Amino acid sequence: MPLGITPDQIELGKAIREWAADLEGRALARAAESEPDEKFASTWGAVTEMGLHAVALPDSVGGGDGSVLDQAIVLEACAHELVPGGLLPAVFASLLARTTPDLAARLTAGERAGLAYSKSPAWIADGRITGELSVAWDVPGADLVLLPAGSSWWCVPGSAVTFVSGSGLDLTRRLGTARVDAAVTEAIELVGVEASQVRRTLQAMAAAECAGIARWCLDTAVSYAKVREQFGAPIGSFQSIKHLCAQMLETTEAITAAAWDAANALDEDPIQAGFAAEVAAVTALDGAVSVAEDCIQILGGIGFTFEHDAHLFLRRAVALRALVPSGRAAAARVAELAKGGVRRQLRVDLEGRDASIRPGVRDTVASIAAAADQRVALVSTGYLTPHWAAPYGVDADAVTQLVIDQELAAAGVTRPDLTIGGWALPTIVEHGSDEQRERFVLPTLRGEIEWCQLFSEPGAGSDLAALRTKAERVDGGWRLTGQKVWTSHAGRAHFGICLARTDPEAPKHKGISYFLVDMASDGIDIRPLREMTGDALFNEVFLDGVFVPDDMVVGELGDGWRLTRTTLANERVAMGSARLDKSAEQAVALVSQDGDLEAVGRSVALATVCAQLGVRTTLRSLAGQGPGAESSVAKLLGVKSRQDSSELVVSLLGDALATGGPDVDSAVHEMLLTRCLSIAGGTTQILRNVAAERILGLPR
């Protein structure tokens, strides 16, 4: 998904991409390859005619009166088409000029801004600004140049800056060094602009460009993989290519989420804005380079040619990473902020749509909070599963679900976890008989019935349709025989949802039926499996002629495969937590100021991105859209986040591992436990196959 979420934002991005494509920017960049002082004047004229550099400036000075996110969407779209010239420095200048009306008016009138800076700012003495600046972006053709001098940032006339062409890495921009010699009377001081604001503004806008770069590279690689044939088949049907494309999708969605949040946060509290920008820098700058490299890898030899456009995107991504504060420094900054207690406070603006809902919800929640048995009250009001239809829920739409969550949290009411019951009940509600619903749904919600899942088998894990447990017809029901494995809570469950083959002659995905098994039945043998943690959460379950009556078959015979994939039409919408997971928090607590900052910062950044993906999914639901790629990617990245952060904690413990103790034992247990996350519920590799085929459309 692109940066934009609402229909208007999506349409804005689409319109700008179509406009930018007509500029044929890559062709212009190639034609100017040997021109170190190329101004890309025609492109700049088109940009100013559209006002794309001043989208976030107020209309009082001739700007577009849009948001920072609108401006970021424009940059993303233009980067997707690799518009050459000085758009990024111009946008950077316009965002900083919002507190300096005179400068803002000159920018909206069409004056072009370049950018120059150095570790040491220019000098201000004797009424002049002078000095050498080691980095200059798109100064050729600039009417104005932004640069640091003394303790402030200034805008000086372009005629006062001498540009020396340098690196030809990014063919769409002119990079070099500069010398400034300007009278202070000719310069404009940017009012109230601090170094930290400059840093986060540049990081946020560069991340937006990275989102566009990554999206083009992903789309290009996937399109090529669908049609390029090797060994008689499209290369996109090969698992290695599928996985590489799926990983590109993961990285691209992470970049997009981080860039989106950095743009949204830019006008928030400076600490929150800075944290979001550093997370974006950690995620997007490296990520865009990685996706561009993977694109070339999938393209193969054609991707290595100068004629193909892929290298132009790699060049821009590498240049951005080199010139924008990112990498180790940004990761260390994230760790330092987290060590100081900063966490990204992610919010969903309901835009007043909750006004008519909230009072009634608040009253209901107050009654739940005051009840002697809060779980019973949650069930009776429908607030335990509000997205379900009555009588089990309240048919809550996305807004109502969020309001209920917010009010429950404010009242200190915690919903109990239904565990496997949360998987069993939707199928019973959707496909079960009236008798089954009456017998199982409300008692399970009240906590009177616990469930286990009898799906996986020794020869049917991720390939669930390969199951061999058979169900033979007998008088009044069925007898089940087979072996199940990796069954959580089998020893304490009252009932199990079980798949068994009722028609052995049917095709692989047919002839499977869905049973509700009484775990106290004769013929059930439960054997605990001790895991690497030392615990025995999982079990083997042997079924030896277990009788299941006809009234415990859910739905139609042979329809079990479809039932396993059941989800309610009105899916649960929830606001992701802004808190880091347990291991990431522990890593922050353990990190010292003189080491390991980068590793901890990257861990915090990834955990934050996972939360950002969750918020984007929620906002898509509020906009009336179906689940996007974010939800699938969040599962994959969430597993990586938990596994990596738990391993990092054990590494940070160092010598303490030799002495042990409760904290050490807990950390080791968590590290070992998380290894199951990339296996349970479908391995990471299977999920990447699914993402590649269902989201990216690669062939089976």
GROMACS .gro file of N, CA and C in nm, residues 136-248:
model
  339
  136ALA      N    1   2.636   1.969  -0.084
  136ALA     CA    2   2.544   2.061  -0.152
  136ALA      C    3   2.451   1.980  -0.241
  137TRP      N    4   2.321   2.004  -0.225
  137TRP     CA    5   2.218   1.934  -0.304
  137TRP      C    6   2.152   2.031  -0.400
  138ASP      N    7   2.158   2.002  -0.527
  138ASP     CA    8   2.081   2.074  -0.628
  138ASP      C    9   2.095   2.225  -0.617
  139VAL      N   10   2.219   2.269  -0.602
  139VAL     CA   11   2.246   2.413  -0.598
  139VAL      C   12   2.242   2.475  -0.738
  140PRO      N   13   2.287   2.405  -0.844
  140PRO     CA   14   2.277   2.465  -0.978
  140PRO      C   15   2.132   2.505  -1.010
  141GLY      N   16   2.115   2.628  -1.049
  141GLY     CA   17   1.982   2.678  -1.082
  141GLY      C   18   1.902   2.727  -0.963
  142ALA      N   19   1.955   2.714  -0.842
  142ALA     CA   20   1.880   2.755  -0.723
  142ALA      C   21   1.882   2.907  -0.708
  143ASP      N   22   1.767   2.965  -0.681
  143ASP     CA   23   1.758   3.108  -0.651
  143ASP      C   24   1.798   3.135  -0.507
  144LEU      N   25   1.772   3.037  -0.421
  144LEU     CA   26   1.800   3.048  -0.278
  144LEU      C   27   1.866   2.919  -0.232
  145VAL      N   28   1.953   2.929  -0.131
  145VAL     CA   29   2.019   2.810  -0.076
  145VAL      C   30   2.004   2.814   0.076
  146LEU      N   31   1.948   2.705   0.131
  146LEU     CA   32   1.939   2.691   0.276
  146LEU      C   33   2.069   2.635   0.328
  147LEU      N   34   2.118   2.694   0.440
  147LEU     CA   35   2.242   2.645   0.499
  147LEU      C   36   2.252   2.689   0.644
  148PRO      N   37   2.332   2.616   0.724
  148PRO     CA   38   2.352   2.657   0.863
  148PRO      C   39   2.466   2.758   0.873
  149ALA      N   40   2.444   2.859   0.953
  149ALA     CA   41   2.548   2.959   0.977
  149ALA      C   42   2.533   3.009   1.119
  150GLY      N   43   2.644   3.013   1.191
  150GLY     CA   44   2.636   3.048   1.331
  150GLY      C   45   2.552   2.945   1.405
  151SER      N   46   2.453   2.991   1.479
  151SER     CA   47   2.366   2.900   1.554
  151SER      C   48   2.228   2.887   1.490
  152SER      N   49   2.213   2.937   1.368
  152SER     CA   50   2.083   2.937   1.302
  152SER      C   51   2.094   2.879   1.162
  153TRP      N   52   1.977   2.861   1.101
  153TRP     CA   53   1.971   2.828   0.959
  153TRP      C   54   1.928   2.952   0.882
  154TRP      N   55   1.989   2.969   0.764
  154TRP     CA   56   1.968   3.088   0.684
  154TRP      C   57   1.935   3.049   0.541
  155CYS      N   58   1.874   3.142   0.473
  155CYS     CA   59   1.849   3.128   0.330
  155CYS      C   60   1.923   3.242   0.261
  156VAL      N   61   2.020   3.207   0.178
  156VAL     CA   62   2.103   3.309   0.112
  156VAL      C   63   2.075   3.305  -0.038
  157PRO      N   64   2.106   3.412  -0.110
  157PRO     CA   65   2.087   3.411  -0.255
  157PRO      C   66   2.173   3.303  -0.321
  158GLY      N   67   2.119   3.239  -0.424
  158GLY     CA   68   2.195   3.138  -0.496
  158GLY      C   69   2.321   3.195  -0.558
  159SER      N   70   2.317   3.325  -0.593
  159SER     CA   71   2.434   3.389  -0.655
  159SER      C   72   2.551   3.402  -0.558
  160ALA      N   73   2.523   3.388  -0.427
  160ALA     CA   74   2.629   3.399  -0.327
  160ALA      C   75   2.693   3.265  -0.295
  161VAL      N   76   2.653   3.161  -0.364
  161VAL     CA   77   2.704   3.027  -0.337
  161VAL      C   78   2.773   2.974  -0.462
  162THR      N   79   2.896   2.931  -0.445
  162THR     CA   80   2.972   2.870  -0.555
  162THR      C   81   2.964   2.718  -0.542
  163PHE      N   82   2.914   2.654  -0.645
  163PHE     CA   83   2.894   2.508  -0.643
  163PHE      C   84   3.009   2.439  -0.715
  164VAL      N   85   3.062   2.334  -0.654
  164VAL     CA   86   3.165   2.252  -0.716
  164VAL      C   87   3.108   2.111  -0.730
  165SER      N   88   3.091   2.069  -0.854
  165SER     CA   89   3.030   1.939  -0.879
  165SER      C   90   3.115   1.828  -0.820
  166GLY      N   91   3.047   1.730  -0.763
  166GLY     CA   92   3.118   1.619  -0.700
  166GLY      C   93   3.067   1.485  -0.750
  167SER      N   94   3.008   1.409  -0.663
  167SER     CA   95   2.967   1.272  -0.693
  167SER      C   96   2.861   1.267  -0.803
  168GLY      N   97   2.879   1.171  -0.894
  168GLY     CA   98   2.779   1.144  -0.996
  168GLY      C   99   2.695   1.023  -0.961
  169LEU      N  100   2.688   0.990  -0.832
  169LEU     CA  101   2.615   0.871  -0.790
  169LEU      C  102   2.469   0.877  -0.831
  170ASP      N  103   2.399   0.982  -0.789
  170ASP     CA  104   2.257   0.997  -0.820
  170ASP      C  105   2.245   1.082  -0.946
  171LEU      N  106   2.209   1.019  -1.057
  171LEU     CA  107   2.204   1.090  -1.184
  171LEU      C  108   2.085   1.185  -1.193
  172THR      N  109   1.991   1.176  -1.099
  172THR     CA  110   1.873   1.262  -1.102
  172THR      C  111   1.892   1.388  -1.018
  173ARG      N  112   2.006   1.399  -0.951
  173ARG     CA  113   2.034   1.515  -0.867
  173ARG      C  114   2.177   1.562  -0.893
  174ARG      N  115   2.203   1.684  -0.852
  174ARG     CA  116   2.339   1.736  -0.864
  174ARG      C  117   2.396   1.755  -0.724
  175LEU      N  118   2.495   1.670  -0.692
  175LEU     CA  119   2.558   1.670  -0.561
  175LEU      C  120   2.700   1.722  -0.573
  176GLY      N  121   2.742   1.794  -0.471
  176GLY     CA  122   2.878   1.844  -0.471
  176GLY      C  123   2.909   1.916  -0.341
  177THR      N  124   3.000   2.011  -0.349
  177THR     CA  125   3.035   2.095  -0.234
  177THR      C  126   3.005   2.240  -0.269
  178ALA      N  127   3.011   2.329  -0.170
  178ALA     CA  128   2.977   2.469  -0.196
  178ALA      C  129   3.059   2.561  -0.107
  179ARG      N  130   3.077   2.681  -0.157
  179ARG     CA  131   3.136   2.788  -0.076
  179ARG      C  132   3.040   2.905  -0.076
  180VAL      N  133   3.013   2.960   0.044
  180VAL     CA  134   2.920   3.071   0.056
  180VAL      C  135   2.994   3.197   0.096
  181ASP      N  136   2.955   3.307   0.035
  181ASP     CA  137   3.004   3.440   0.073
  181ASP      C  138   2.889   3.536   0.046
  182ALA      N  139   2.807   3.558   0.151
  182ALA     CA  140   2.686   3.637   0.135
  182ALA      C  141   2.677   3.744   0.242
  183ALA      N  142   2.622   3.857   0.205
  183ALA     CA  143   2.595   3.962   0.304
  183ALA      C  144   2.477   3.920   0.390
  184VAL      N  145   2.487   3.944   0.519
  184VAL     CA  146   2.378   3.911   0.610
  184VAL      C  147   2.251   3.985   0.571
  185THR      N  148   2.267   4.106   0.518
  185THR     CA  149   2.150   4.185   0.479
  185THR      C  150   2.075   4.123   0.362
  186GLU      N  151   2.144   4.037   0.285
  186GLU     CA  152   2.078   3.971   0.173
  186GLU      C  153   2.012   3.838   0.214
  187ALA      N  154   2.044   3.791   0.335
  187ALA     CA  155   1.999   3.658   0.379
  187ALA      C  156   1.873   3.669   0.465
  188ILE      N  157   1.803   3.559   0.476
  188ILE     CA  158   1.684   3.550   0.560
  188ILE      C  159   1.710   3.444   0.667
  189GLU      N  160   1.698   3.483   0.793
  189GLU     CA  161   1.713   3.387   0.901
  189GLU      C  162   1.582   3.313   0.921
  190LEU      N  163   1.589   3.180   0.933
  190LEU     CA  164   1.470   3.101   0.955
  190LEU      C  165   1.433   3.108   1.103
  191VAL      N  166   1.319   3.168   1.129
  191VAL     CA  167   1.278   3.199   1.265
  191VAL      C  168   1.245   3.070   1.342
  192GLY      N  169   1.310   3.054   1.458
  192GLY     CA  170   1.276   2.945   1.548
  192GLY      C  171   1.311   2.805   1.500
  193VAL      N  172   1.391   2.795   1.396
  193VAL     CA  173   1.427   2.663   1.342
  193VAL      C  174   1.552   2.612   1.412
  194GLU      N  175   1.539   2.499   1.480
  194GLU     CA  176   1.651   2.441   1.553
  194GLU      C  177   1.710   2.324   1.477
  195ALA      N  178   1.831   2.286   1.517
  195ALA     CA  179   1.900   2.176   1.448
  195ALA      C  180   1.820   2.047   1.452
  196SER      N  181   1.755   2.020   1.564
  196SER     CA  182   1.677   1.897   1.575
  196SER      C  183   1.559   1.897   1.478
  197GLN      N  184   1.499   2.015   1.458
  197GLN     CA  185   1.388   2.026   1.363
  197GLN      C  186   1.436   2.002   1.221
  198VAL      N  187   1.552   2.056   1.189
  198VAL     CA  188   1.611   2.035   1.056
  198VAL      C  189   1.634   1.886   1.032
  199ARG      N  190   1.690   1.822   1.132
  199ARG     CA  191   1.722   1.679   1.119
  199ARG      C  192   1.597   1.596   1.095
  200ARG      N  193   1.495   1.614   1.177
  200ARG     CA  194   1.376   1.530   1.164
  200ARG      C  195   1.298   1.563   1.037
  201THR      N  196   1.301   1.688   0.992
  201THR     CA  197   1.232   1.723   0.867
  201THR      C  198   1.298   1.654   0.749
  202LEU      N  199   1.431   1.658   0.745
  202LEU     CA  200   1.503   1.593   0.636
  202LEU      C  201   1.483   1.442   0.640
  203GLN      N  202   1.487   1.383   0.759
  203GLN     CA  203   1.466   1.239   0.773
  203GLN      C  204   1.326   1.198   0.726
  204ALA      N  205   1.225   1.274   0.768
  204ALA     CA  206   1.087   1.239   0.734
  204ALA      C  207   1.063   1.247   0.584
  205MET      N  208   1.113   1.352   0.519
  205MET     CA  209   1.090   1.367   0.375
  205MET      C  210   1.174   1.269   0.294
  206ALA      N  211   1.295   1.240   0.341
  206ALA     CA  212   1.377   1.139   0.273
  206ALA      C  213   1.310   1.002   0.283
  207ALA      N  214   1.249   0.973   0.398
  207ALA     CA  215   1.179   0.846   0.415
  207ALA      C  216   1.062   0.836   0.318
  208ALA      N  217   0.993   0.948   0.293
  208ALA     CA  218   0.883   0.947   0.196
  208ALA      C  219   0.935   0.911   0.057
  209GLU      N  220   1.049   0.968   0.021
  209GLU     CA  221   1.110   0.931  -0.108
  209GLU      C  222   1.146   0.783  -0.110
  210CYS      N  223   1.199   0.733   0.000
  210CYS     CA  224   1.235   0.591   0.007
  210CYS      C  225   1.113   0.502  -0.015
  211ALA      N  226   0.997   0.545   0.034
  211ALA     CA  227   0.875   0.467   0.014
  211ALA      C  228   0.842   0.456  -0.134
  212GLY      N  229   0.859   0.567  -0.208
  212GLY     CA  230   0.834   0.564  -0.351
  212GLY      C  231   0.935   0.479  -0.426
  213ILE      N  232   1.062   0.489  -0.387
  213ILE     CA  233   1.167   0.408  -0.450
  213ILE      C  234   1.139   0.260  -0.429
  214ALA      N  235   1.112   0.223  -0.305
  214ALA     CA  236   1.088   0.082  -0.273
  214ALA      C  237   0.966   0.029  -0.347
  215ARG      N  238   0.860   0.108  -0.355
  215ARG     CA  239   0.738   0.063  -0.422
  215ARG      C  240   0.765   0.035  -0.570
  216TRP      N  241   0.839   0.124  -0.636
  216TRP     CA  242   0.871   0.102  -0.778
  216TRP      C  243   0.954  -0.025  -0.793
  217CYS      N  244   1.052  -0.043  -0.709
  217CYS     CA  245   1.139  -0.160  -0.719
  217CYS      C  246   1.061  -0.289  -0.695
  218LEU      N  247   0.971  -0.289  -0.597
  218LEU     CA  248   0.888  -0.407  -0.570
  218LEU      C  249   0.799  -0.437  -0.690
  219ASP      N  250   0.728  -0.335  -0.739
  219ASP     CA  251   0.637  -0.355  -0.852
  219ASP      C  252   0.712  -0.406  -0.974
  220THR      N  253   0.829  -0.349  -0.999
  220THR     CA  254   0.908  -0.387  -1.116
  220THR      C  255   0.955  -0.532  -1.106
  221ALA      N  256   1.005  -0.570  -0.988
  221ALA     CA  257   1.055  -0.706  -0.969
  221ALA      C  258   0.942  -0.807  -0.982
  222VAL      N  259   0.827  -0.778  -0.923
  222VAL     CA  260   0.715  -0.872  -0.928
  222VAL      C  261   0.662  -0.885  -1.071
  223SER      N  262   0.650  -0.773  -1.141
  223SER     CA  263   0.603  -0.778  -1.280
  223SER      C  264   0.695  -0.863  -1.366
  224TYR      N  265   0.825  -0.847  -1.347
  224TYR     CA  266   0.922  -0.924  -1.424
  224TYR      C  267   0.914  -1.073  -1.388
  225ALA      N  268   0.899  -1.102  -1.259
  225ALA     CA  269   0.894  -1.242  -1.215
  225ALA      C  270   0.772  -1.315  -1.268
  226LYS      N  271   0.667  -1.243  -1.302
  226LYS     CA  272   0.547  -1.306  -1.355
  226LYS      C  273   0.563  -1.351  -1.500
  227VAL      N  274   0.652  -1.285  -1.575
  227VAL     CA  275   0.661  -1.314  -1.718
  227VAL      C  276   0.793  -1.376  -1.762
  228ARG      N  277   0.899  -1.356  -1.686
  228ARG     CA  278   1.029  -1.411  -1.724
  228ARG      C  279   1.030  -1.561  -1.699
  229GLU      N  280   1.060  -1.638  -1.800
  229GLU     CA  281   1.058  -1.783  -1.787
  229GLU      C  282   1.199  -1.842  -1.787
  230GLN      N  283   1.216  -1.939  -1.702
  230GLN     CA  284   1.338  -2.019  -1.695
  230GLN      C  285   1.294  -2.163  -1.669
  231PHE      N  286   1.363  -2.259  -1.728
  231PHE     CA  287   1.330  -2.400  -1.709
  231PHE      C  288   1.183  -2.428  -1.739
  232GLY      N  289   1.127  -2.351  -1.834
  232GLY     CA  290   0.991  -2.377  -1.878
  232GLY      C  291   0.882  -2.323  -1.788
  233ALA      N  292   0.916  -2.235  -1.692
  233ALA     CA  293   0.814  -2.181  -1.600
  233ALA      C  294   0.851  -2.038  -1.563
  234PRO      N  295   0.751  -1.955  -1.529
  234PRO     CA  296   0.781  -1.819  -1.482
  234PRO      C  297   0.867  -1.826  -1.356
  235ILE      N  298   0.968  -1.741  -1.348
  235ILE     CA  299   1.056  -1.748  -1.231
  235ILE      C  300   0.982  -1.714  -1.103
  236GLY      N  301   0.869  -1.643  -1.115
  236GLY     CA  302   0.789  -1.612  -0.997
  236GLY      C  303   0.724  -1.733  -0.934
  237SER      N  304   0.725  -1.847  -1.005
  237SER     CA  305   0.671  -1.970  -0.947
  237SER      C  306   0.774  -2.043  -0.863
  238PHE      N  307   0.902  -1.999  -0.870
  238PHE     CA  308   1.007  -2.063  -0.791
  238PHE      C  309   1.002  -2.008  -0.649
  239GLN      N  310   1.012  -2.098  -0.552
  239GLN     CA  311   0.998  -2.056  -0.413
  239GLN      C  312   1.103  -1.954  -0.373
  240SER      N  313   1.225  -1.968  -0.423
  240SER     CA  314   1.330  -1.872  -0.385
  240SER      C  315   1.293  -1.731  -0.429
  241ILE      N  316   1.235  -1.718  -0.549
  241ILE     CA  317   1.193  -1.586  -0.597
  241ILE      C  318   1.072  -1.537  -0.519
  242LYS      N  319   0.978  -1.628  -0.491
  242LYS     CA  320   0.863  -1.590  -0.409
  242LYS      C  321   0.906  -1.530  -0.276
  243HIS      N  322   0.999  -1.600  -0.210
  243HIS     CA  323   1.042  -1.553  -0.078
  243HIS      C  324   1.114  -1.419  -0.087
  244LEU      N  325   1.196  -1.401  -0.191
  244LEU     CA  326   1.266  -1.275  -0.207
  244LEU      C  327   1.166  -1.161  -0.231
  245CYS      N  328   1.066  -1.186  -0.314
  245CYS     CA  329   0.964  -1.084  -0.338
  245CYS      C  330   0.883  -1.056  -0.211
  246ALA      N  331   0.851  -1.161  -0.135
  246ALA     CA  332   0.777  -1.141  -0.011
  246ALA      C  333   0.858  -1.060   0.089
  247GLN      N  334   0.987  -1.086   0.096
  247GLN     CA  335   1.073  -1.006   0.185
  247GLN      C  336   1.080  -0.862   0.138
  248MET      N  337   1.082  -0.840   0.007
  248MET     CA  338   1.076  -0.703  -0.045
  248MET      C  339   0.945  -0.637  -0.003
   0.00000   0.00000   0.00000
